[in-house]
Coordinates of C-alpha atoms and ligand atoms in Angstrom, one line a residue:
X1 CA 116.4 118.8 75.1
X2 CA 116.1 117.0 78.4
X3 CA 118.9 115.4 80.0
X4 CA 119.6 112.2 80.6
X5 CA 119.5 111.5 85.2
X6 CA 122.1 110.1 86.9
X7 CA 121.6 107.7 89.5
X8 CA 123.3 110.9 92.2
X9 CA 120.5 113.3 90.0
X10 CA 117.4 110.7 91.7
X11 CA 118.8 110.5 95.0
X12 CA 119.6 113.7 95.9
X13 CA 115.8 114.6 94.3
X14 CA 114.1 111.6 96.1
X15 CA 115.9 113.3 99.3
X16 CA 115.0 116.9 99.1
X17 CA 111.3 116.3 97.8
X18 CA 110.5 113.9 101.0
X19 CA 110.4 110.4 98.4
X20 CA 112.8 108.6 100.6
X21 CA 115.4 109.1 102.7
X22 CA 118.6 107.1 105.2
X23 CA 117.1 105.3 107.2
X24 CA 118.5 106.5 110.7
X25 CA 120.1 109.0 109.4
X26 CA 121.3 111.2 112.1
X27 CA 123.2 108.4 113.4
X28 CA 125.3 108.1 109.8
X29 CA 122.4 106.0 108.3
X30 CA 123.4 102.2 107.8
X31 CA 123.8 100.7 104.8
X32 CA 121.5 100.6 102.0
X33 CA 118.1 101.3 104.7
X34 CA 116.4 103.7 103.7
X35 CA 112.6 105.7 104.8
X36 CA 110.3 106.4 102.3
X37 CA 109.6 110.3 103.1
X38 CA 105.7 111.7 102.7
X39 CA 105.4 111.2 99.0
X40 CA 107.5 108.4 99.3
X41 CA 105.4 106.7 100.6
X42 CA 102.5 108.1 98.8
X43 CA 103.5 106.7 95.7
X44 CA 104.3 103.7 97.0
X45 CA 100.8 103.0 97.9
X46 CA 99.5 103.7 94.8
X47 CA 102.6 101.2 93.6
X48 CA 100.5 99.0 95.8
X49 CA 97.3 99.9 94.5
X50 CA 97.6 99.7 91.0
X51 CA 99.2 95.7 91.7
X52 CA 96.9 95.2 93.8
X53 CA 93.6 96.5 91.5
X54 CA 94.9 94.2 88.8
X55 CA 95.9 91.2 90.4
X56 CA 92.9 91.0 92.8
X57 CA 90.7 93.5 91.3
X58 CA 90.4 92.3 88.1
X59 CA 90.1 88.2 88.3
X60 CA 88.0 86.6 90.4
X61 CA 90.3 83.8 90.5
X62 CA 92.7 85.9 92.5
X63 CA 92.5 86.1 96.3
X64 CA 95.0 87.8 99.0
X65 CA 96.1 87.8 102.0
X66 CA 98.4 88.8 104.7
X67 CA 100.8 86.0 106.4
X68 CA 103.2 86.5 109.7
X69 CA 106.9 87.4 107.9
X70 CA 108.1 84.8 111.1
X71 CA 106.5 81.2 110.8
X72 CA 108.0 77.9 110.9
X73 CA 111.9 77.4 111.4
X74 CA 110.4 74.4 108.6
X75 CA 109.0 76.4 106.0
X76 CA 112.4 77.7 105.3
X77 CA 113.3 73.3 105.4
X78 CA 111.5 72.1 103.0
X79 CA 111.5 75.4 100.1
X80 CA 115.2 74.4 100.1
X81 CA 116.2 77.9 101.6
X82 CA 118.0 76.5 104.8
X83 CA 120.6 74.7 101.9
X84 CA 120.4 76.7 99.2
X85 CA 120.0 79.0 99.3
X86 CA 122.6 80.6 99.1
X87 CA 125.1 83.4 96.5
X88 CA 128.5 83.0 96.3
X89 CA 131.0 85.6 98.1
X90 CA 135.2 86.3 97.6
X91 CA 137.5 89.1 99.4
X92 CA 139.7 90.9 99.3
X93 CA 142.8 90.6 101.0
X94 CA 144.2 93.7 101.5
X95 CA 141.3 95.7 101.2
X96 CA 139.1 93.0 103.0
X97 CA 135.7 93.9 101.6
X98 CA 133.2 90.9 100.4
X99 CA 132.0 90.7 97.0
X100 CA 129.5 89.1 95.6
X101 CA 131.5 86.5 92.9
X102 CA 129.4 86.3 90.0
X103 CA 128.2 89.8 90.4
X104 CA 131.5 91.3 90.1
X105 CA 132.0 89.1 87.1
X106 CA 128.4 90.7 84.6
X107 CA 130.0 94.2 86.6
X108 CA 132.5 93.2 84.6
X109 CA 130.9 91.7 81.8
X110 CA 129.1 95.3 81.4
X111 CA 132.3 97.7 80.9
X112 CA 132.7 95.4 78.2
X113 CA 128.9 96.1 77.2
X114 CA 129.8 99.8 77.8
X115 CA 132.6 99.7 75.8
X116 CA 130.5 99.0 72.6
X117 CA 128.2 101.0 73.1
X118 CA 130.5 104.1 73.4
X119 CA 131.5 103.0 69.4
X120 CA 129.1 102.2 68.7
X121 CA 127.4 105.7 69.6
X122 CA 131.3 106.8 68.3
X123 CA 130.5 106.4 64.8
X124 CA 126.7 106.7 64.3
X125 CA 128.3 111.2 65.3
X126 CA 130.7 110.2 63.6
X127 CA 128.7 108.8 59.8
X128 CA 125.9 110.7 61.0
X129 CA 123.0 110.3 58.9
X130 CA 124.4 107.6 56.2
X131 CA 125.1 105.2 59.6
X132 CA 124.5 101.4 59.3
X133 CA 124.2 100.8 62.9
X134 CA 123.6 96.3 62.2
X135 CA 126.5 96.8 59.6
X136 CA 129.1 98.7 61.6
X137 CA 128.4 96.1 64.7
X138 CA 129.2 92.7 63.3
X139 CA 132.1 93.9 61.2
X140 CA 134.1 97.0 63.6
X141 CA 137.4 94.7 64.2
X142 CA 137.3 96.0 67.9
X143 CA 133.3 95.4 68.2
X144 CA 133.6 92.1 67.0
X145 CA 136.8 91.9 69.9
X146 CA 135.0 93.1 73.1
X147 CA 131.2 90.8 71.6
X148 CA 133.1 87.7 71.5
X149 CA 135.2 88.5 74.2
X150 CA 131.7 89.1 76.3
X151 CA 130.6 86.3 75.5
X152 CA 133.2 83.6 76.5
X153 CA 132.9 84.6 79.9
X154 CA 129.3 84.9 80.0
X155 CA 128.7 81.9 78.6
X156 CA 132.0 80.5 81.5
X157 CA 130.4 82.4 84.3
X158 CA 126.5 80.9 83.3
X159 CA 128.0 77.7 83.6
X160 CA 129.8 77.9 86.7
X161 CA 126.2 79.2 87.8
X162 CA 124.3 76.1 86.8
X163 CA 126.6 74.1 87.5
X164 CA 127.4 76.1 91.3
X165 CA 130.7 75.9 90.2
X166 CA 133.1 77.6 93.1
X167 CA 136.8 77.3 92.0
X168 CA 135.3 77.9 88.1
X169 CA 134.4 81.0 89.5
X170 CA 137.4 82.4 91.2
X171 CA 139.0 81.4 87.8
X172 CA 136.9 83.0 86.1
X173 CA 137.8 86.0 88.2
X174 CA 141.7 86.2 88.4
X175 CA 141.8 85.5 84.1
X176 CA 139.8 88.3 83.7
X177 CA 141.9 90.2 86.3
X178 CA 139.4 91.8 87.7
X179 CA 140.4 93.9 90.7
X180 CA 138.4 94.9 93.8
X181 CA 136.8 97.8 93.2
X182 CA 138.0 99.2 96.1
X183 CA 141.6 99.1 96.5
X184 CA 142.4 98.0 92.9
X185 CA 144.1 95.5 94.0
X186 CA 143.8 91.5 92.8
X187 CA 145.1 89.4 96.1
X188 CA 140.9 87.1 96.0
X189 CA 140.4 85.0 99.3
X190 CA 138.7 81.1 97.3
X191 CA 134.9 81.9 96.2
X192 CA 132.8 80.5 99.3
X193 CA 128.4 80.0 99.8
X194 CA 126.8 82.4 101.8
X195 CA 123.8 81.6 103.3
X196 CA 121.1 85.0 103.1
X197 CA 118.3 84.7 106.2
X198 CA 117.8 86.2 109.0
X199 CA 118.3 84.2 111.5
X200 CA 116.9 85.2 115.0
X201 CA 116.2 83.8 118.3
X202 CA 112.4 82.9 119.1
X203 CA 110.7 83.8 122.7
X204 CA 112.2 85.3 126.5
X205 CA 113.4 82.1 127.0
X206 CA 115.0 81.7 123.5
X207 CA 119.2 80.9 125.4
X208 CA 117.5 77.7 126.8
X209 CA 114.7 76.8 124.5
X210 CA 115.9 74.2 121.6
X211 CA 114.8 74.6 118.0
X212 CA 114.1 78.6 119.2
X213 CA 115.5 79.9 115.8
X214 CA 113.2 81.6 113.8
X215 CA 114.4 83.3 110.3
X216 CA 113.0 86.5 108.5
X217 CA 111.8 85.7 105.7
X218 CA 113.5 86.3 102.3
X219 CA 110.6 85.5 99.8
X220 CA 106.8 86.6 100.3
X221 CA 106.0 83.1 99.0
X222 CA 105.8 80.3 101.3
X223 CA 103.5 82.4 103.6
X224 CA 101.3 81.4 99.8
X225 CA 102.7 78.0 100.1
X226 CA 101.6 76.9 103.6
X227 CA 98.3 79.2 103.6
X228 CA 97.1 76.7 100.1
X229 CA 94.6 74.9 102.1
X230 CA 93.2 77.2 103.9
X231 CA 92.4 79.7 101.0
X232 CA 90.8 77.1 98.8
X233 CA 89.3 75.9 101.8
X234 CA 88.0 79.5 103.0
X235 CA 86.6 81.0 99.3
X236 CA 85.9 77.6 97.3
X237 CA 88.3 78.4 94.7
X238 CA 88.9 76.2 91.5
X239 CA 92.2 75.4 90.2
X240 CA 93.4 77.6 88.3
X241 CA 93.6 80.0 90.5
X242 CA 95.1 82.6 92.0
X243 CA 97.0 83.8 95.8
X244 CA 98.6 87.6 96.2
X245 CA 100.5 89.0 98.7
X246 CA 101.8 92.1 99.6
X247 CA 104.7 91.8 102.3
X248 CA 108.1 92.6 103.7
X249 CA 110.7 90.5 103.0
X250 CA 114.6 90.3 104.1
X251 CA 117.6 89.1 102.7
X252 CA 121.6 89.4 104.0
X253 CA 122.9 90.3 101.0
X254 CA 126.2 90.0 100.9
X255 CA 126.7 93.4 98.7
X256 CA 123.5 95.7 99.1
X257 CA 124.2 98.8 97.5
X258 CA 123.0 101.0 93.5
X259 CA 120.5 102.8 95.8
X260 CA 117.3 101.3 96.8
X261 CA 117.9 98.0 93.3
X262 CA 119.2 95.4 96.6
X263 CA 118.8 96.3 99.4
X264 CA 118.2 93.9 102.5
X265 CA 114.3 94.7 104.0
X266 CA 112.5 95.7 100.7
X267 CA 108.8 94.5 99.9
X268 CA 107.6 92.1 97.9
X269 CA 104.3 91.7 95.4
X270 CA 103.9 88.3 94.8
X271 CA 101.3 85.7 92.9
X272 CA 101.1 82.1 92.9
X273 CA 98.9 80.9 90.7
X274 CA 97.8 77.4 91.2
X275 CA 97.1 74.6 87.7
X276 CA 96.7 72.1 86.1
X277 CA 100.4 70.3 86.7
X278 CA 100.7 70.2 82.2
X279 CA 99.2 73.3 81.5
X280 CA 101.8 75.3 83.4
X281 CA 103.1 76.4 80.4
X282 CA 100.3 78.0 78.9
X283 CA 100.4 79.6 82.3
X284 CA 103.6 80.9 82.0
X285 CA 103.4 82.0 78.7
X286 CA 99.7 83.7 79.9
X287 CA 101.0 85.3 83.2
X288 CA 104.7 86.8 81.0
X289 CA 102.6 89.1 78.9
X290 CA 100.2 90.2 81.4
X291 CA 103.3 91.3 83.8
X292 CA 104.3 92.6 80.6
X293 CA 101.0 94.9 80.1
X294 CA 101.0 96.5 83.5
X295 CA 104.8 97.4 83.1
X296 CA 103.9 98.7 79.4
X297 CA 101.0 100.5 81.0
X298 CA 103.0 102.7 82.9
X299 CA 107.0 102.9 81.0
X300 CA 107.2 103.0 77.5
X301 CA 108.3 99.6 75.7
X302 CA 111.2 100.2 75.1
X303 CA 112.3 100.1 78.4
X304 CA 111.6 97.0 79.8
X305 CA 112.7 93.6 77.7
X306 CA 112.7 90.2 78.9
X307 CA 115.6 87.5 79.7
X308 CA 115.2 84.1 80.0
X309 CA 116.8 82.7 82.6
X310 CA 120.5 80.5 82.0
X311 CA 120.2 79.4 85.6
X312 CA 116.6 77.7 87.8
X313 CA 115.4 78.1 90.5
X314 CA 115.4 74.7 92.6
X315 CA 112.3 75.3 92.4
X316 CA 112.1 76.1 88.7
X317 CA 111.4 74.6 84.7
X318 CA 111.2 78.3 83.5
X319 CA 112.0 80.8 85.3
X320 CA 112.2 84.4 82.9
X321 CA 113.1 88.7 83.8
X322 CA 110.9 91.5 82.7
X323 CA 114.0 93.2 83.0
X324 CA 113.6 97.6 83.3
X325 CA 116.7 100.1 81.7
X326 CA 117.3 101.7 85.4
X327 CA 119.6 104.5 85.4
X328 CA 122.6 101.1 85.4
X329 CA 121.3 100.1 82.0
X330 CA 119.0 97.1 82.5
X331 CA 118.3 95.0 85.4
X332 CA 115.9 92.4 87.9
X333 CA 112.1 94.0 88.1
X334 CA 110.5 90.7 88.1
X335 CA 110.4 87.3 87.6
X336 CA 108.1 85.1 86.2
X337 CA 108.5 81.0 87.1
X338 CA 107.4 78.0 86.6
X339 CA 107.9 76.8 90.3
X340 CA 106.5 73.4 89.1
X341 CA 104.2 71.2 92.1
X342 CA 107.7 71.6 94.1
X343 CA 107.0 73.9 97.0
X344 CA 103.2 72.2 97.6
X345 CA 105.2 68.9 97.5
X346 CA 108.4 69.1 99.7
X347 CA 105.3 70.3 102.5
X348 CA 103.6 67.4 102.1
X349 CA 105.6 66.5 102.7
X350 CA 107.7 67.7 106.0
X351 CA 104.7 68.2 108.1
X352 CA 103.0 65.6 106.5
X353 CA 99.1 67.0 105.3
X354 CA 97.9 66.6 102.4
X355 CA 98.6 70.0 100.4
X356 CA 96.1 68.3 97.2
X357 CA 93.7 69.5 95.0
X358 CA 90.4 67.2 94.4
X359 CA 89.8 68.5 90.6
X360 CA 86.4 67.3 89.5
X361 CA 87.1 68.1 85.9
X362 CA 88.7 65.0 86.0
X363 CA 87.5 63.1 88.6
X364 CA 91.3 63.6 89.4
X365 CA 93.3 64.7 92.9
X366 CA 97.0 66.0 92.7
X367 CA 99.4 68.2 93.7
X368 CA 98.9 71.7 91.7
X369 CA 101.2 73.5 89.3
X370 CA 101.9 76.9 90.8
X371 CA 103.1 79.8 88.3
X372 CA 104.4 82.9 89.9
X373 CA 103.9 86.1 89.7
X374 CA 107.3 88.1 92.1
X375 CA 107.9 91.6 91.7
X376 CA 109.6 94.3 93.6
X377 CA 107.8 97.2 95.1
X378 CA 110.7 99.0 96.4
X379 CA 112.4 98.2 92.5
X380 CA 109.3 99.2 90.4
X381 CA 109.8 102.5 93.0
X382 CA 112.9 103.2 91.7
X383 CA 111.9 102.1 88.3
X384 CA 108.7 105.0 88.5
X385 CA 110.9 108.1 89.1
X386 CA 113.8 106.8 86.9
X387 CA 111.8 106.7 84.4
X388 CA 109.6 109.6 85.4
X389 CA 112.8 112.2 86.5
X390 CA 113.6 114.6 83.7
X391 CA 115.6 118.2 83.3
X392 CA 114.4 120.1 79.8
X393 CA 113.9 124.2 78.9
X394 CA 110.4 125.7 79.3
X395 CA 109.9 128.9 78.1
X396 CA 109.6 131.8 80.4
X397 CA 107.6 134.2 80.9
X398 CA 110.5 136.5 79.8
X399 CA 109.9 134.9 76.5
X400 CA 113.6 133.6 77.2
X401 CA 113.2 129.5 79.0
X402 CA 114.4 127.9 82.0
X403 CA 114.9 124.8 83.2
X404 CA 112.7 122.8 85.1
X405 CA 113.2 119.1 86.5
X406 CA 109.6 117.6 87.0
X407 CA 108.9 113.5 87.4
X408 CA 106.7 112.4 84.9
X409 CA 105.2 109.8 85.6
X410 CA 101.3 108.4 85.3
X411 CA 98.9 110.1 87.1
X412 CA 97.3 107.5 88.5
X413 CA 100.7 107.0 90.4
X414 CA 101.7 110.6 91.7
X415 CA 101.4 110.4 95.3
X416 CA 99.4 114.1 94.9
X417 CA 96.8 114.2 91.9
X418 CA 96.2 117.8 92.4
X419 CA 97.4 121.0 93.1
X420 CA 95.2 124.2 94.5
X421 CA 96.9 126.9 94.0
X422 CA 95.3 130.8 95.3
X423 CA 97.1 133.1 92.6
X424 CA 97.8 135.3 95.7
X425 CA 98.2 134.7 99.1
X426 CA 97.5 138.9 100.6
X427 CA 94.2 138.5 98.7
X428 CA 91.4 136.1 101.4
X429 CA 88.7 136.7 99.4
X430 CA 91.7 134.5 97.0
X431 CA 92.6 131.9 99.9
X432 CA 89.0 131.0 101.2
X433 CA 87.8 130.4 97.1
X434 CA 91.0 128.5 97.1
X435 CA 90.0 126.5 100.6
X436 CA 86.7 125.5 98.6
X437 CA 88.3 124.1 96.0
X438 CA 90.5 121.9 97.6
X439 CA 88.0 121.3 100.6
X440 CA 85.8 119.5 97.0
X441 CA 88.5 118.1 95.1
X442 CA 90.0 116.6 98.4
X443 CA 87.5 114.0 99.5
X444 CA 87.4 112.8 95.8
X445 CA 92.2 112.1 95.5
X446 CA 95.2 113.7 97.1
X447 CA 94.8 117.1 96.8
X448 CA 97.9 119.9 98.1
X449 CA 96.8 123.7 98.8
X450 CA 99.8 125.4 98.6
X451 CA 99.9 129.1 98.6
X452 CA 103.2 129.7 99.6
X453 CA 105.9 131.5 97.4
X454 CA 105.3 133.1 93.4
X455 CA 102.9 131.1 91.4
X456 CA 106.2 129.7 89.2
X457 CA 107.2 128.6 92.4
X458 CA 104.1 126.6 93.4
X459 CA 104.5 125.2 89.0
X460 CA 108.3 123.8 90.2
X461 CA 107.9 122.1 93.7
X462 CA 104.8 120.6 92.2
X463 CA 107.0 119.7 88.8
X464 CA 109.1 118.4 90.7
X465 CA 106.8 115.8 92.6
X466 CA 105.0 114.9 89.2
X467 CA 101.3 116.6 90.7
X468 CA 99.1 116.0 86.8
X469 CA 97.1 119.1 87.5
X470 CA 97.0 121.9 89.2
X471 CA 94.6 124.1 90.2
X472 CA 94.5 128.1 89.9
X473 CA 92.6 129.9 91.4
X474 CA 92.3 133.9 90.5
X475 CA 90.3 136.8 90.0
X476 CA 88.3 136.0 87.3
X477 CA 87.1 133.0 89.8
X478 CA 85.1 134.8 92.2
X479 CA 83.3 136.3 88.9
X480 CA 82.5 133.4 87.0
X481 CA 83.5 130.5 88.9
X482 CA 86.0 129.4 86.5
X483 CA 90.2 127.9 87.0
X484 CA 93.2 127.5 85.1
X485 CA 94.2 123.7 85.7
X486 CA 97.2 123.7 83.8
X487 CA 99.2 120.6 83.4
X488 CA 101.8 119.5 83.9
X489 CA 104.0 117.7 80.1
X490 CA 102.6 119.8 77.9
X491 CA 102.2 122.7 80.1
X492 CA 98.5 123.2 78.3
X493 CA 96.8 125.9 80.9
X494 CA 92.6 125.8 79.7
X495 CA 89.9 127.7 81.7
X496 CA 86.9 125.5 83.2
X497 CA 84.0 125.6 85.3
X498 CA 84.4 124.7 88.9
X499 CA 81.1 122.5 88.6
X500 CA 82.8 119.8 86.1
X501 CA 87.2 119.4 88.6
X502 CA 85.4 116.3 90.0
X503 CA 84.5 114.8 86.5
X504 CA 86.9 115.9 84.4
X505 CA 90.2 115.5 87.7
X506 CA 89.0 111.8 87.5
X507 CA 89.5 110.8 83.6
X508 CA 92.8 112.5 83.9
X509 CA 94.0 110.2 86.5
X510 CA 92.3 107.1 86.4
X511 CA 93.6 103.9 86.2
X512 CA 96.2 103.1 83.6
X513 CA 94.6 100.8 80.9
X514 CA 95.8 97.8 80.8
Ligands
LIG1 N1 109.6 84.0 95.4 C1 111.0 84.6 93.9 C2 111.4 85.6 94.6 O1 112.1 86.5 95.6 P1 113.5 86.7 93.0 O2 113.6 86.5 91.8 O3 113.9 86.2 94.5 O4 112.4 86.1 93.3 C3 112.0 89.2 92.9 O5 112.7 88.0 94.3 C4 111.7 90.2 92.9 O6 112.1 90.4 94.2 C5 113.1 90.8 92.1 O7 112.3 90.5 91.3 C6 112.6 91.6 93.2 O8 112.4 92.4 91.8 C7 112.6 92.0 93.8 N2 114.6 92.1 95.0 C8 115.8 90.6 95.8 N3 115.8 90.4 96.6 C9 115.9 92.4 96.1 C10 116.5 92.4 97.6 N4 117.2 92.5 97.8 N5 116.1 94.5 97.3 C11 115.4 94.3 96.3 N6 114.4 94.1 95.8 C12 114.8 92.4 95.9

């Protein structure tokens, strides 16, 4: 039987096995900052590689870019971030803790959802096979009461956000009797707007220079917009075409929390797809489906869903999230936005430079419309670990069972693809043969040579970091040049010839089936 992983289990596993460490830990850490350890950086690079290949390598009309993090401050004026990149913040007067007002309300809604789910689980147990979930949720008075309560609060929240109504946000918090999670106090300040951009002084003469404030970019997208003409001219791409970029972004989040879900420094993988005005909804739907397929190729469909935005950002005429079922529930993993011509037109207006495209097919110049796909690399990392983390009973050599923790992640993403294990460390003929196999395979993919401890313990270590294939070198290997390969998920073992290893391994770790 598999056990459900808690957030705590995942965080401690990530630390123990070198995926993620708290930042500056010897100084007690910096809140919501994390460092990626040896296995973490491998997994992160593999996710980047999966995204980059599926965007840039597989699409003739998408090209890459790596823009600077620091950009001219006017970029953020034009994009609207200086004036409108705000979150509604509220302080608790007793605990002096600061919160995002909308998040406090969303958490309240999640609690009602949990109550509904508990009722359903209880009833499913009570009624067994005869349980009809649909009938239960549409007739049970307690469930109906909670659904009505939840929908009512959600509707008020959506309206308040849509209308930037800070007074109403406070009213919802008061009406729902939401208490400070830290102190339990219900004494709140008014709700105020808080700009999320980090600013800094630029250059050695910073304090004397005027307009010397620059911002750490809160999204990578603007680096793409301001390079639209450069890229178009350099590559002779024709609309529709896309520019893809992976890079760091920074947001002074009011509360950064839930491990690497919401951080102040994070990484985005964004693609801006430039299209003919009027064709944006066609491409919006295309990318909506293409991105869902990308996720489904490495994650189960039931952990993924779409969520259409109620409140559209200042630049969008349509937007949705692809949500993933994290240990805390369904949350945004990727955003797909139809950004109209907002960004290019604003940069055109403020810079005075023409950012247009002459379309030879219709013989017209226009500012292209943009469909954006934007995924947080760290969130994808979190999703991969959370989905893969499994604790289960497996048969042991004594006829009983042992518990193992295994990361069942897609082999293409696994930090180590193959572990090479001599049966005994004390037999030089086995270790030198194993080294030969290691040298053969290390040029093909990421391998790890491990001779320490009993073979069972070595298997568990590899399971814990998600290594899909273990290759064991034993005494038969010395006779017939064959090895045992063990499958991480099924535990099945196969005997194969060493010269077949490269092809078999390449087949097992191949690019996900999109
Ligand atoms: N260019 C559009 C844009 O930035 P967004 O929805 O604000 O849109 C896109 O962000 C993605 O970036 C999100 O879906 C999420 O995966 C990731 N992201 C945003 N804020 C984050 C944070 N504070 N920590 C980690 N990831 C974050």
